[in-house]
mmCIF file of C-alpha atoms in Angstrom:
data_model
loop_
_atom_site.group_PDB
_atom_site.id
_atom_site.type_symbol
_atom_site.label_atom_id
_atom_site.label_comp_id
_atom_site.label_asym_id
_atom_site.label_seq_id
_atom_site.Cartn_x
_atom_site.Cartn_y
_atom_site.Cartn_z
ATOM 1 C CA PHE A 46 81.412 91.222 -19.035
ATOM 2 C CA TRP A 47 81.750 89.141 -21.970
ATOM 3 C CA THR A 48 81.487 90.733 -25.394
ATOM 4 C CA ILE A 49 80.784 88.714 -28.616
ATOM 5 C CA ILE A 50 80.683 90.114 -31.917
ATOM 6 C CA SER A 51 79.952 87.823 -35.286
ATOM 7 C CA ALA A 52 79.604 88.782 -39.334
ATOM 8 C CA ILE A 53 79.715 87.173 -41.937
ATOM 9 C CA ALA A 54 80.203 90.266 -44.552
ATOM 10 C CA ALA A 55 83.457 92.018 -45.378
ATOM 11 C CA MET A 56 84.054 94.272 -42.404
ATOM 12 C CA GLY A 57 85.200 97.906 -42.582
ATOM 13 C CA THR A 58 87.344 99.477 -39.831
ATOM 14 C CA THR A 59 86.931 99.227 -36.272
ATOM 15 C CA ASP A 60 85.289 103.308 -35.895
ATOM 16 C CA SER A 61 82.914 102.751 -39.114
ATOM 17 C CA ALA A 62 81.586 99.628 -37.432
ATOM 18 C CA GLY A 63 81.023 100.848 -34.202
ATOM 19 C CA ASP A 64 79.122 103.866 -35.616
ATOM 20 C CA SER A 65 76.752 102.020 -37.685
ATOM 21 C CA ALA A 66 75.142 100.561 -34.531
ATOM 22 C CA PHE A 67 73.441 103.453 -34.355
ATOM 23 C CA LEU A 68 71.975 103.402 -37.578
ATOM 24 C CA GLY A 69 69.065 100.950 -37.191
ATOM 25 C CA SER A 70 70.395 98.164 -35.535
ATOM 26 C CA LEU A 71 68.190 96.286 -33.367
ATOM 27 C CA THR A 72 68.740 95.786 -29.855
ATOM 28 C CA VAL A 73 66.832 92.970 -27.762
ATOM 29 C CA LYS A 74 67.393 92.860 -24.029
ATOM 30 C CA MET A 75 68.313 89.292 -22.172
ATOM 31 C CA MET A 76 67.457 88.007 -19.064
ATOM 32 C CA ARG A 77 70.267 86.175 -17.035
ATOM 33 C CA GLU A 78 69.081 82.953 -15.795
ATOM 34 C CA ARG A 79 71.238 80.946 -13.211
ATOM 35 C CA PHE A 80 71.220 77.400 -12.248
ATOM 36 C CA PRO A 81 73.841 75.656 -9.665
ATOM 37 C CA LEU A 82 75.751 72.949 -11.109
ATOM 38 C CA ARG A 83 77.691 71.519 -8.507
ATOM 39 C CA ASN A 84 78.852 72.256 -4.389
ATOM 40 C CA GLU A 85 83.019 71.829 -4.176
ATOM 41 C CA GLY A 86 84.304 72.616 -0.700
ATOM 42 C CA GLY A 87 80.990 75.416 0.189
ATOM 43 C CA VAL A 88 81.303 76.698 -3.277
ATOM 44 C CA VAL A 89 78.570 76.829 -5.194
ATOM 45 C CA HIS A 90 79.316 76.601 -9.094
ATOM 46 C CA HIS A 91 76.561 78.088 -11.283
ATOM 47 C CA LYS A 92 75.454 77.902 -15.040
ATOM 48 C CA SER A 93 74.100 80.482 -16.779
ATOM 49 C CA ILE A 94 71.593 80.613 -19.456
ATOM 50 C CA TYR A 95 70.502 84.421 -21.065
ATOM 51 C CA HIS A 96 67.176 84.566 -23.126
ATOM 52 C CA GLY A 97 65.243 87.443 -24.522
ATOM 53 C CA ALA A 98 61.260 87.823 -25.718
ATOM 54 C CA ILE A 99 60.032 86.946 -29.470
ATOM 55 C CA SER A 100 56.601 87.368 -30.665
ATOM 56 C CA ILE A 101 54.937 85.136 -33.525
ATOM 57 C CA GLY A 102 51.656 85.374 -35.289
ATOM 58 C CA SER A 103 49.096 88.243 -36.000
ATOM 59 C CA PRO A 104 46.705 90.175 -35.377
ATOM 60 C CA GLU A 105 47.269 88.777 -31.578
ATOM 61 C CA PRO A 106 50.633 87.665 -30.850
ATOM 62 C CA GLN A 107 52.042 84.934 -29.398
ATOM 63 C CA ARG A 108 54.646 85.780 -26.765
ATOM 64 C CA PHE A 109 57.797 83.325 -25.906
ATOM 65 C CA ARG A 110 61.333 83.741 -24.269
ATOM 66 C CA VAL A 111 64.171 82.113 -26.113
ATOM 67 C CA VAL A 112 68.024 81.825 -26.140
ATOM 68 C CA PHE A 113 69.646 82.829 -29.137
ATOM 69 C CA ASP A 114 71.946 80.234 -29.775
ATOM 70 C CA THR A 115 75.038 80.893 -32.186
ATOM 71 C CA GLY A 116 75.451 76.664 -32.309
ATOM 72 C CA SER A 117 72.147 76.313 -34.188
ATOM 73 C CA GLY A 118 70.425 77.330 -37.314
ATOM 74 C CA HIS A 119 66.701 77.846 -36.679
ATOM 75 C CA LEU A 120 63.822 79.095 -34.456
ATOM 76 C CA VAL A 121 62.107 76.314 -32.425
ATOM 77 C CA VAL A 122 59.321 76.375 -30.127
ATOM 78 C CA PRO A 123 57.288 74.370 -28.480
ATOM 79 C CA SER A 124 53.582 73.646 -30.513
ATOM 80 C CA VAL A 125 50.484 73.139 -29.076
ATOM 81 C CA MET A 126 50.051 69.685 -31.214
ATOM 82 C CA CYS A 127 53.058 68.502 -28.625
ATOM 83 C CA LYS A 128 51.146 66.855 -25.524
ATOM 84 C CA ASP A 129 54.506 65.895 -23.462
ATOM 85 C CA GLY A 130 55.051 67.463 -20.002
ATOM 86 C CA THR A 131 57.979 69.535 -21.003
ATOM 87 C CA CYS A 132 55.751 71.442 -23.949
ATOM 88 C CA GLN A 133 52.893 72.002 -21.510
ATOM 89 C CA SER A 134 54.793 73.689 -18.857
ATOM 90 C CA HIS A 135 55.935 76.421 -21.780
ATOM 91 C CA ARG A 136 53.751 78.574 -23.900
ATOM 92 C CA ARG A 137 53.091 76.450 -27.006
ATOM 93 C CA TYR A 138 52.458 77.851 -30.538
ATOM 94 C CA LYS A 139 49.141 77.800 -32.274
ATOM 95 C CA ARG A 140 49.194 78.050 -35.464
ATOM 96 C CA ARG A 141 45.437 78.239 -36.044
ATOM 97 C CA LYS A 142 45.468 81.714 -33.652
ATOM 98 C CA SER A 143 47.668 83.078 -36.607
ATOM 99 C CA LEU A 144 46.027 84.848 -39.613
ATOM 100 C CA THR A 145 49.476 85.350 -41.376
ATOM 101 C CA ALA A 146 50.814 81.460 -40.428
ATOM 102 C CA TYR A 147 50.612 78.312 -42.829
ATOM 103 C CA ASP A 148 52.115 74.743 -42.650
ATOM 104 C CA ILE A 149 54.824 74.341 -44.908
ATOM 105 C CA ASN A 150 57.343 71.479 -45.508
ATOM 106 C CA VAL A 151 60.949 71.797 -45.552
ATOM 107 C CA ASP A 152 61.337 73.339 -49.026
ATOM 108 C CA GLY A 153 58.938 75.862 -48.097
ATOM 109 C CA THR A 154 55.672 74.332 -50.460
ATOM 110 C CA PRO A 155 52.210 74.904 -48.375
ATOM 111 C CA VAL A 156 51.296 71.585 -46.905
ATOM 112 C CA ALA A 157 47.615 70.495 -48.464
ATOM 113 C CA PRO A 158 44.698 69.607 -45.508
ATOM 114 C CA LYS A 159 45.321 65.878 -44.346
ATOM 115 C CA ASP A 160 48.369 65.524 -46.090
ATOM 116 C CA GLY A 161 51.899 63.830 -44.874
ATOM 117 C CA ARG A 162 54.389 66.540 -44.231
ATOM 118 C CA ASP A 163 58.107 67.217 -43.285
ATOM 119 C CA GLN A 164 59.640 66.479 -40.172
ATOM 120 C CA LEU A 165 62.988 67.044 -38.487
ATOM 121 C CA SER A 166 64.363 65.425 -35.752
ATOM 122 C CA VAL A 167 66.873 67.864 -33.765
ATOM 123 C CA THR A 168 69.411 66.977 -31.089
ATOM 124 C CA PHE A 169 70.581 69.908 -29.115
ATOM 125 C CA GLY A 170 73.304 69.003 -26.806
ATOM 126 C CA THR A 171 71.814 66.605 -24.495
ATOM 127 C CA GLY A 172 68.352 67.269 -25.398
ATOM 128 C CA GLU A 173 66.408 65.940 -28.796
ATOM 129 C CA ILE A 174 63.228 67.862 -30.590
ATOM 130 C CA VAL A 175 60.760 66.362 -33.462
ATOM 131 C CA GLY A 176 59.107 68.961 -34.999
ATOM 132 C CA VAL A 177 56.911 70.671 -38.114
ATOM 133 C CA PHE A 178 57.888 73.576 -40.263
ATOM 134 C CA VAL A 179 55.800 76.937 -40.391
ATOM 135 C CA HIS A 180 55.521 79.896 -42.264
ATOM 136 C CA ASP A 181 55.019 83.163 -39.889
ATOM 137 C CA ARG A 182 55.261 86.579 -38.676
ATOM 138 C CA VAL A 183 58.013 87.223 -36.066
ATOM 139 C CA CYS A 184 58.941 89.865 -33.893
ATOM 140 C CA LEU A 185 61.794 90.326 -31.676
ATOM 141 C CA ALA A 186 60.832 92.100 -28.660
ATOM 142 C CA GLY A 187 63.660 94.897 -29.204
ATOM 143 C CA LYS A 188 65.086 98.888 -29.434
ATOM 144 C CA VAL A 189 65.398 100.202 -32.569
ATOM 145 C CA ALA A 190 68.267 102.514 -32.985
ATOM 146 C CA ARG A 191 66.849 105.392 -34.705
ATOM 147 C CA GLN A 192 68.757 107.387 -37.561
ATOM 148 C CA GLY A 193 71.536 109.795 -36.354
ATOM 149 C CA ALA A 194 71.242 108.539 -32.390
ATOM 150 C CA ARG A 195 75.198 75.114 -18.830
ATOM 151 C CA ALA A 196 76.874 73.203 -19.390
ATOM 152 C CA ASN A 197 74.094 72.521 -21.688
ATOM 153 C CA SER A 198 74.812 73.383 -25.141
ATOM 154 C CA MET A 199 72.471 73.946 -27.534
ATOM 155 C CA LEU A 200 74.684 72.767 -30.809
ATOM 156 C CA GLN A 201 72.325 71.549 -33.114
ATOM 157 C CA THR A 202 72.482 67.998 -35.538
ATOM 158 C CA GLY A 203 68.947 66.826 -36.942
ATOM 159 C CA HIS A 204 68.017 65.330 -40.165
ATOM 160 C CA VAL A 205 64.582 65.257 -42.332
ATOM 161 C CA VAL A 206 62.118 62.618 -42.285
ATOM 162 C CA ALA A 207 59.363 63.724 -45.723
ATOM 163 C CA GLY A 208 55.992 62.877 -45.413
ATOM 164 C CA ALA A 209 55.630 61.818 -42.000
ATOM 165 C CA GLU A 210 52.254 61.418 -40.464
ATOM 166 C CA PRO A 211 50.420 65.135 -39.634
ATOM 167 C CA PRO A 212 50.252 65.636 -35.931
ATOM 168 C CA THR A 213 46.662 66.474 -34.915
ATOM 169 C CA GLU A 214 46.381 70.202 -33.887
ATOM 170 C CA ASP A 215 43.727 71.409 -30.821
ATOM 171 C CA ASP A 216 43.171 74.215 -29.269
ATOM 172 C CA GLY A 217 44.783 73.113 -26.023
ATOM 173 C CA GLU A 218 46.397 75.300 -23.754
ATOM 174 C CA SER A 219 49.363 75.685 -21.907
ATOM 175 C CA ASP A 220 49.957 74.829 -17.926
ATOM 176 C CA ILE A 221 51.429 79.006 -18.356
ATOM 177 C CA ASP A 222 50.164 81.928 -20.586
ATOM 178 C CA ASP A 223 51.318 85.223 -21.022
ATOM 179 C CA ALA A 224 50.808 86.545 -17.839
ATOM 180 C CA GLY A 225 54.538 86.164 -16.647
ATOM 181 C CA SER A 226 56.174 86.737 -20.131
ATOM 182 C CA GLN A 227 57.898 90.066 -20.870
ATOM 183 C CA LYS A 228 55.878 92.227 -22.863
ATOM 184 C CA PRO A 229 57.538 93.945 -25.880
ATOM 185 C CA ASP A 230 58.978 97.408 -25.582
ATOM 186 C CA SER A 231 56.699 100.413 -27.128
ATOM 187 C CA ASP A 232 59.319 101.239 -29.435
ATOM 188 C CA THR A 233 59.189 97.673 -31.392
ATOM 189 C CA GLY A 234 60.612 96.909 -34.522
ATOM 190 C CA GLY A 235 62.410 93.926 -35.634
ATOM 191 C CA CYS A 236 59.872 91.813 -37.989
ATOM 192 C CA LEU A 237 60.156 89.447 -40.357
ATOM 193 C CA ASP A 238 58.660 86.927 -42.132
ATOM 194 C CA LEU A 239 60.253 83.448 -41.307
ATOM 195 C CA ARG A 240 59.882 80.103 -41.492
ATOM 196 C CA PHE A 241 60.814 78.108 -37.823
ATOM 197 C CA ILE A 242 60.211 74.738 -36.533
ATOM 198 C CA THR A 243 57.159 73.997 -33.592
ATOM 199 C CA ALA A 244 58.068 71.139 -31.718
ATOM 200 C CA VAL A 245 55.632 68.247 -31.502
ATOM 201 C CA ALA A 246 57.449 65.751 -29.102
ATOM 202 C CA MET A 247 60.540 66.952 -26.162
ATOM 203 C CA SER A 248 62.812 65.200 -24.213
ATOM 204 C CA ASP A 249 62.391 65.924 -20.539
ATOM 205 C CA HIS A 250 65.982 66.614 -20.347
ATOM 206 C CA PRO A 251 67.446 69.128 -20.541
ATOM 207 C CA TYR A 252 64.315 71.336 -21.230
ATOM 208 C CA SER A 253 62.272 70.516 -18.422
ATOM 209 C CA LEU A 254 65.224 72.556 -16.393
ATOM 210 C CA PHE A 255 64.488 75.981 -18.195
ATOM 211 C CA SER A 256 62.300 78.681 -17.737
ATOM 212 C CA PHE A 257 62.477 80.008 -21.627
ATOM 213 C CA ASP A 258 60.483 78.345 -24.221
ATOM 214 C CA GLY A 259 62.611 78.095 -26.955
ATOM 215 C CA ILE A 260 65.705 78.532 -29.086
ATOM 216 C CA PHE A 261 66.504 81.065 -31.713
ATOM 217 C CA GLY A 262 69.229 80.187 -33.983
ATOM 218 C CA LEU A 263 72.364 82.574 -35.240
ATOM 219 C CA GLY A 264 74.734 79.636 -36.653
ATOM 220 C CA PRO A 265 76.076 80.129 -40.167
ATOM 221 C CA LEU A 266 73.667 79.027 -43.023
ATOM 222 C CA GLY A 267 74.752 75.416 -43.248
ATOM 223 C CA LEU A 268 73.162 74.858 -39.654
ATOM 224 C CA SER A 269 69.735 75.630 -41.645
ATOM 225 C CA GLN A 270 67.724 73.729 -43.617
ATOM 226 C CA ALA A 271 67.705 76.605 -46.484
ATOM 227 C CA LYS A 272 68.614 80.434 -46.144
ATOM 228 C CA GLU A 273 64.323 81.499 -45.145
ATOM 229 C CA PHE A 274 65.162 79.610 -41.638
ATOM 230 C CA ASN A 275 68.236 81.405 -40.928
ATOM 231 C CA LEU A 276 67.666 84.880 -38.972
ATOM 232 C CA VAL A 277 71.123 86.145 -39.852
ATOM 233 C CA GLU A 278 70.493 85.757 -43.809
ATOM 234 C CA THR A 279 67.098 87.129 -43.917
ATOM 235 C CA GLY A 280 66.715 90.016 -40.774
ATOM 236 C CA ALA A 281 68.098 92.927 -42.775
ATOM 237 C CA PRO A 282 66.015 91.879 -46.488
ATOM 238 C CA GLY A 283 63.303 91.055 -44.388
ATOM 239 C CA GLY A 284 63.103 94.368 -42.502
ATOM 240 C CA ALA A 285 63.947 93.327 -38.808
ATOM 241 C CA TRP A 286 66.802 96.198 -38.835
ATOM 242 C CA GLN A 287 67.979 98.891 -41.163
ATOM 243 C CA VAL A 288 71.469 99.209 -41.486
ATOM 244 C CA ASP A 289 75.041 99.852 -43.826
ATOM 245 C CA TYR A 290 75.208 96.375 -46.437
ATOM 246 C CA GLU A 291 78.731 95.509 -45.034
ATOM 247 C CA LYS A 292 76.831 95.139 -41.142
ATOM 248 C CA THR A 293 73.272 93.551 -42.159
ATOM 249 C CA LYS A 294 75.088 89.890 -40.967
ATOM 250 C CA MET A 295 76.626 91.376 -37.931
ATOM 251 C CA PHE A 296 74.878 91.228 -34.139
ATOM 252 C CA GLY A 297 76.831 91.463 -31.172
ATOM 253 C CA VAL A 298 76.278 89.544 -27.685
ATOM 254 C CA PHE A 299 76.667 91.556 -24.412
ATOM 255 C CA LEU A 300 76.229 89.122 -21.784
ATOM 256 C CA ALA A 301 76.321 90.678 -18.239
ATOM 257 C CA VAL A 302 77.278 88.985 -15.056
ATOM 258 C CA SER A 303 76.025 91.084 -12.529
ATOM 259 C CA ASN A 304 72.284 92.739 -12.341
ATOM 260 C CA LYS A 305 74.158 96.510 -12.353
ATOM 261 C CA GLU A 306 73.848 95.796 -16.346
ATOM 262 C CA ASP A 307 71.442 94.379 -18.622
ATOM 263 C CA SER A 308 73.166 91.494 -20.881
ATOM 264 C CA GLU A 309 71.418 91.898 -24.304
ATOM 265 C CA ILE A 310 72.105 90.839 -28.533
ATOM 266 C CA THR A 311 72.621 94.004 -30.756
ATOM 267 C CA PHE A 312 71.313 92.647 -34.417
ATOM 268 C CA GLY A 313 73.232 95.018 -37.374
ATOM 269 C CA GLY A 314 76.558 96.384 -35.809
ATOM 270 C CA TYR A 315 77.555 96.421 -31.961
ATOM 271 C CA LYS A 316 77.659 98.775 -29.201
ATOM 272 C CA THR A 317 81.351 100.643 -28.312
ATOM 273 C CA GLU A 318 79.769 101.647 -24.779
ATOM 274 C CA HIS A 319 80.223 97.591 -24.104
ATOM 275 C CA MET A 320 83.476 97.463 -24.801
ATOM 276 C CA ALA A 321 85.892 98.583 -21.742
ATOM 277 C CA GLU A 322 87.528 101.920 -21.922
ATOM 278 C CA GLY A 323 90.810 102.684 -24.108
ATOM 279 C CA ALA A 324 90.087 98.637 -25.579
ATOM 280 C CA HIS A 325 90.135 98.350 -29.461
ATOM 281 C CA LEU A 326 88.140 95.530 -31.011
ATOM 282 C CA ILE A 327 90.483 93.014 -33.006
ATOM 283 C CA TRP A 328 88.924 90.632 -35.605
ATOM 284 C CA ASN A 329 89.506 87.029 -35.805
ATOM 285 C CA PRO A 330 88.368 85.543 -39.358
ATOM 286 C CA GLY A 331 86.487 82.730 -39.397
ATOM 287 C CA ALA A 332 88.976 79.227 -39.463
ATOM 288 C CA GLU A 333 86.851 77.553 -42.336
ATOM 289 C CA SER A 334 85.148 79.281 -45.531
ATOM 290 C CA GLU A 335 82.359 76.817 -45.690
ATOM 291 C CA GLN A 336 81.675 76.577 -41.918
ATOM 292 C CA GLU A 337 78.880 75.063 -40.335
ATOM 293 C CA HIS A 338 79.582 76.369 -36.965
ATOM 294 C CA TRP A 339 81.545 80.086 -35.714
ATOM 295 C CA ILE A 340 84.678 78.475 -35.628
ATOM 296 C CA LEU A 341 87.868 80.231 -34.631
ATOM 297 C CA LYS A 342 91.635 79.139 -34.590
ATOM 298 C CA ILE A 343 93.009 79.221 -31.038
ATOM 299 C CA LYS A 344 96.781 80.385 -30.329
ATOM 300 C CA SER A 345 97.231 79.187 -27.135
ATOM 301 C CA ILE A 346 95.085 78.460 -23.300
ATOM 302 C CA THR A 347 96.693 80.330 -20.571
ATOM 303 C CA ALA A 348 95.269 78.831 -16.976
ATOM 304 C CA GLY A 349 95.836 80.336 -13.490
ATOM 305 C CA GLY A 350 99.148 81.957 -15.273
ATOM 306 C CA VAL A 351 100.261 78.821 -16.992
ATOM 307 C CA ARG A 352 100.554 78.368 -20.636
ATOM 308 C CA LEU A 353 99.305 74.736 -21.879
ATOM 309 C CA PRO A 354 100.646 72.607 -23.868
ATOM 310 C CA TYR A 355 97.029 71.854 -26.315
ATOM 311 C CA CYS A 356 97.936 74.369 -28.757
ATOM 312 C CA ASP A 357 101.449 74.608 -29.578
ATOM 313 C CA ASP A 358 100.626 72.094 -32.570
ATOM 314 C CA GLY A 359 98.720 75.577 -34.450
ATOM 315 C CA THR A 360 95.802 72.954 -35.125
ATOM 316 C CA CYS A 361 93.200 74.593 -32.168
ATOM 317 C CA ARG A 362 89.572 75.436 -33.061
ATOM 318 C CA ALA A 363 87.162 76.762 -31.106
ATOM 319 C CA LEU A 364 82.948 76.881 -30.997
ATOM 320 C CA VAL A 365 81.507 80.079 -30.458
ATOM 321 C CA ASP A 366 78.590 78.995 -28.801
ATOM 322 C CA THR A 367 76.063 81.349 -26.620
ATOM 323 C CA GLY A 368 73.804 78.630 -26.173
ATOM 324 C CA MET A 369 76.600 77.137 -24.031
ATOM 325 C CA SER A 370 77.741 78.638 -20.812
ATOM 326 C CA LEU A 371 81.270 77.224 -19.947
ATOM 327 C CA LEU A 372 84.194 77.264 -21.859
ATOM 328 C CA GLY A 373 85.139 73.684 -22.533
ATOM 329 C CA ILE A 374 88.145 71.244 -24.094
ATOM 330 C CA PRO A 375 89.079 67.928 -24.660
ATOM 331 C CA SER A 376 90.305 65.870 -21.398
ATOM 332 C CA GLY A 377 92.859 63.689 -21.088
#
């Protein structure tokens, strides 16, 4: 298995950090989806995508499956305003069906009827979307821990276009509905008010290949247009999970490699049960203080028991990206 733990607050000892995962943290189960990548000598190599369930809006929640992606900084879901075939093959967000939703510009100001509105063009690895901004109630379909108890990368780049012509919203339906989506657990929590992006255009590649609907960015604040878009920054203050202060921006990702275990992401801590028996947690500080990605210093790379010379000069850095399924290094 892989266990990834990330935090941007000062950390305590290993024991205290582990204990706090059960003081009101939120755990969301994820499903592993595999895609054949290539066939070499009869051996089929696969890439994996892990995605979980969320809902948006009220009083009738609109359900989506999203990849929790540390390489980006926004929640992005298809909009009903998007007429692309790629959008229509996924669940699409209908802002008019939510009583808690309103259209906003990038700075959070409401959009007046028929006014132009800000748009964002975003590139995620090999894919591209164009989206507009919305404010609504977002719920993570997770279990709350009660007191006492590809090689496609999703790395984000983009820019805002101010005052663009507003897309036309309609009451159209997606080619799929909620019948196939995972319903939240009966013991649910993880709701907060959040700014996010609804895509009005999406490239066919790679989104047409995936069954998940959107991307939930877990990157540092530098990847978000504002703090109010960033789940890591706003999750605990917004009431999505309740933990000790030093754990509010911590999350742990467990990626299972077989069907014998459940993949999951825990907000507000991590689960020691996913660590190997006798293992100790080692903290690796971020390589840069004002970073736009989760960047770590790499001491060395070993392949097949042989240490490679790539990092001997001490300058190696690596992104920790849950939206990517493989380890990648420069060629040549």
